PDB file of C-alpha atoms in Angstrom:
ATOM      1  CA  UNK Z   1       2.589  46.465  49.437  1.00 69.00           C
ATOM      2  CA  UNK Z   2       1.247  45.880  45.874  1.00 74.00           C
ATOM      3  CA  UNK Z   3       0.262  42.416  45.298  1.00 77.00           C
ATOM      4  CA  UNK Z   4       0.251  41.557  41.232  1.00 71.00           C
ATOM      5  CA  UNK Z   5      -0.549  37.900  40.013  1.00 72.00           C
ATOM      6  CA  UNK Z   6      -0.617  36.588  36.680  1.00 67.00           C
ATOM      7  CA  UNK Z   7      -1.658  33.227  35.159  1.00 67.00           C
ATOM      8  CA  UNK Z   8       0.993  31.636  33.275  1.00 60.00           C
ATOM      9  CA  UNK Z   9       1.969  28.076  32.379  1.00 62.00           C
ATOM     10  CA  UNK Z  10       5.772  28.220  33.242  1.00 54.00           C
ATOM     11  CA  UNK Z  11       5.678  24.904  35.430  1.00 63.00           C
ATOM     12  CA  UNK Z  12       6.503  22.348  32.831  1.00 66.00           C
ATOM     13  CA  UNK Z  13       9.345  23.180  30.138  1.00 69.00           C
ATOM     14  CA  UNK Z  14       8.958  23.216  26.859  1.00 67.00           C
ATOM     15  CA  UNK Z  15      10.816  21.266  24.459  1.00 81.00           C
ATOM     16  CA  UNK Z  16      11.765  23.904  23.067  1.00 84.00           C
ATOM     17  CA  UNK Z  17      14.102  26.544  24.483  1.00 86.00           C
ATOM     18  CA  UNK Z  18      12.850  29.811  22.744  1.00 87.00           C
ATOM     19  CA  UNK Z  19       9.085  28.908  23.216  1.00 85.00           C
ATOM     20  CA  UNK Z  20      10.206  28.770  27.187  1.00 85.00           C
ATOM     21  CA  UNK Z  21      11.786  31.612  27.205  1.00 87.00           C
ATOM     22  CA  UNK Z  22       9.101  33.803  25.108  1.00 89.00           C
ATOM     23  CA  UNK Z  23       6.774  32.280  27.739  1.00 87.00           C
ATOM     24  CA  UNK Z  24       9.230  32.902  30.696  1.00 89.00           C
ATOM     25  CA  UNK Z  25       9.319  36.208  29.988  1.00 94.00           C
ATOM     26  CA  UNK Z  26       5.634  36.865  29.361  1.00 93.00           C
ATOM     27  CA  UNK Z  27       5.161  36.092  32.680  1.00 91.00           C
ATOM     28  CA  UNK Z  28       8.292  37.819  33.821  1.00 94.00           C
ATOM     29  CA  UNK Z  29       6.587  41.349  31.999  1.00 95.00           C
ATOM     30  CA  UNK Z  30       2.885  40.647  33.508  1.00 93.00           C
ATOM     31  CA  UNK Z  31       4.460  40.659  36.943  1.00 93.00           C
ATOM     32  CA  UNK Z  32       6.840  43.290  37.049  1.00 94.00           C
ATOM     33  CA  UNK Z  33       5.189  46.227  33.795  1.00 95.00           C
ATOM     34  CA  UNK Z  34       2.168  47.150  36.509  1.00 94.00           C
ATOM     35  CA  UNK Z  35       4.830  48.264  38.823  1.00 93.00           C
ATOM     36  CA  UNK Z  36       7.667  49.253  36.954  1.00 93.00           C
ATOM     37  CA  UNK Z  37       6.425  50.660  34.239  1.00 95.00           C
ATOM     38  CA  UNK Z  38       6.215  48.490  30.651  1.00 96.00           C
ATOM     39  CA  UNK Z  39       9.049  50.903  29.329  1.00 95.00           C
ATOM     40  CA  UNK Z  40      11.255  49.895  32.644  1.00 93.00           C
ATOM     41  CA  UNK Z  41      10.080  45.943  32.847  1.00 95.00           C
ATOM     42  CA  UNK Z  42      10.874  45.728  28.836  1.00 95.00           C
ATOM     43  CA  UNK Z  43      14.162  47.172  29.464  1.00 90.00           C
ATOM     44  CA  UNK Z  44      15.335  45.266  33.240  1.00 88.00           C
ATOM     45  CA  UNK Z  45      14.166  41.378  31.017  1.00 93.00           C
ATOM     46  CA  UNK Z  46      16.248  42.808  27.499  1.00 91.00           C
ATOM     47  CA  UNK Z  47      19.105  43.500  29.893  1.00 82.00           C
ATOM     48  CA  UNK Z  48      19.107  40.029  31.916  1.00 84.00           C
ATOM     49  CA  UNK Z  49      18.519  38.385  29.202  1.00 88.00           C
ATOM     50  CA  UNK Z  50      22.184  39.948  27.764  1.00 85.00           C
ATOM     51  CA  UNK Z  51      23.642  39.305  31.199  1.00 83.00           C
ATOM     52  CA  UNK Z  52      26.723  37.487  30.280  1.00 84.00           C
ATOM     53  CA  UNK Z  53      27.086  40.672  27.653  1.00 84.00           C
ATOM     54  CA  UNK Z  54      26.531  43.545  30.560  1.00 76.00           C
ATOM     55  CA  UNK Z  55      29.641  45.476  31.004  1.00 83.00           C
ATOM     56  CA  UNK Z  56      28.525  46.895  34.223  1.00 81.00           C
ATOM     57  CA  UNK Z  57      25.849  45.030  36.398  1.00 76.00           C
ATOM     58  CA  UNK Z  58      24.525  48.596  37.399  1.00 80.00           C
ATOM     59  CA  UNK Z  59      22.295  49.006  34.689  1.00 70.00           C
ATOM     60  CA  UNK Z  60      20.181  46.805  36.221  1.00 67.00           C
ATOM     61  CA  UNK Z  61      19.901  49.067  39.019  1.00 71.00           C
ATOM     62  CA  UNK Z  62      19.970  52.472  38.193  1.00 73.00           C
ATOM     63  CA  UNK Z  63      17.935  55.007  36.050  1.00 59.00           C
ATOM     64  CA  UNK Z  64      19.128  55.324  32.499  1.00 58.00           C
ATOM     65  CA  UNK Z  65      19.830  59.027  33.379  1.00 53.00           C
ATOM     66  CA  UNK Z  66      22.373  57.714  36.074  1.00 46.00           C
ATOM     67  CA  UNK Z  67      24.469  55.197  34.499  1.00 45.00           C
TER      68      UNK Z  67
END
């Protein structure tokens, strides 16, 4: 198993809702681009963050190619 940690400040909210997602997400990409890819983490946090818009949860899932 690959172990990946990054230092961010997630633990208290900000005030305001777009700085805590930006930051939320920062942290979301330093995790998950070493072992996804940047291309692929960029992509999987674009498409949560349009969840409610998703017409098929699969996307999440699957390979571009395949869906």
């Amino acid at each position: 198993p690959t172990r990946v940690e990054r230092a961010h400040d997630t633990g208290v909210p900000a005030s305001d809702l777009v700085a805590q997602g930006a930051k939320l997400r920062a942290k979301f990409l330093g995790l998950a681009a070493p072992i996804l890819g940047v291309a692929t983490a960029e992509r999987l946090a674009d498409e949560v963050a349009s969840l409610a818009d998703l017409p098929d949860v699969r996307t999440l899932v699957l390979a571009p190619a395949a869906v």
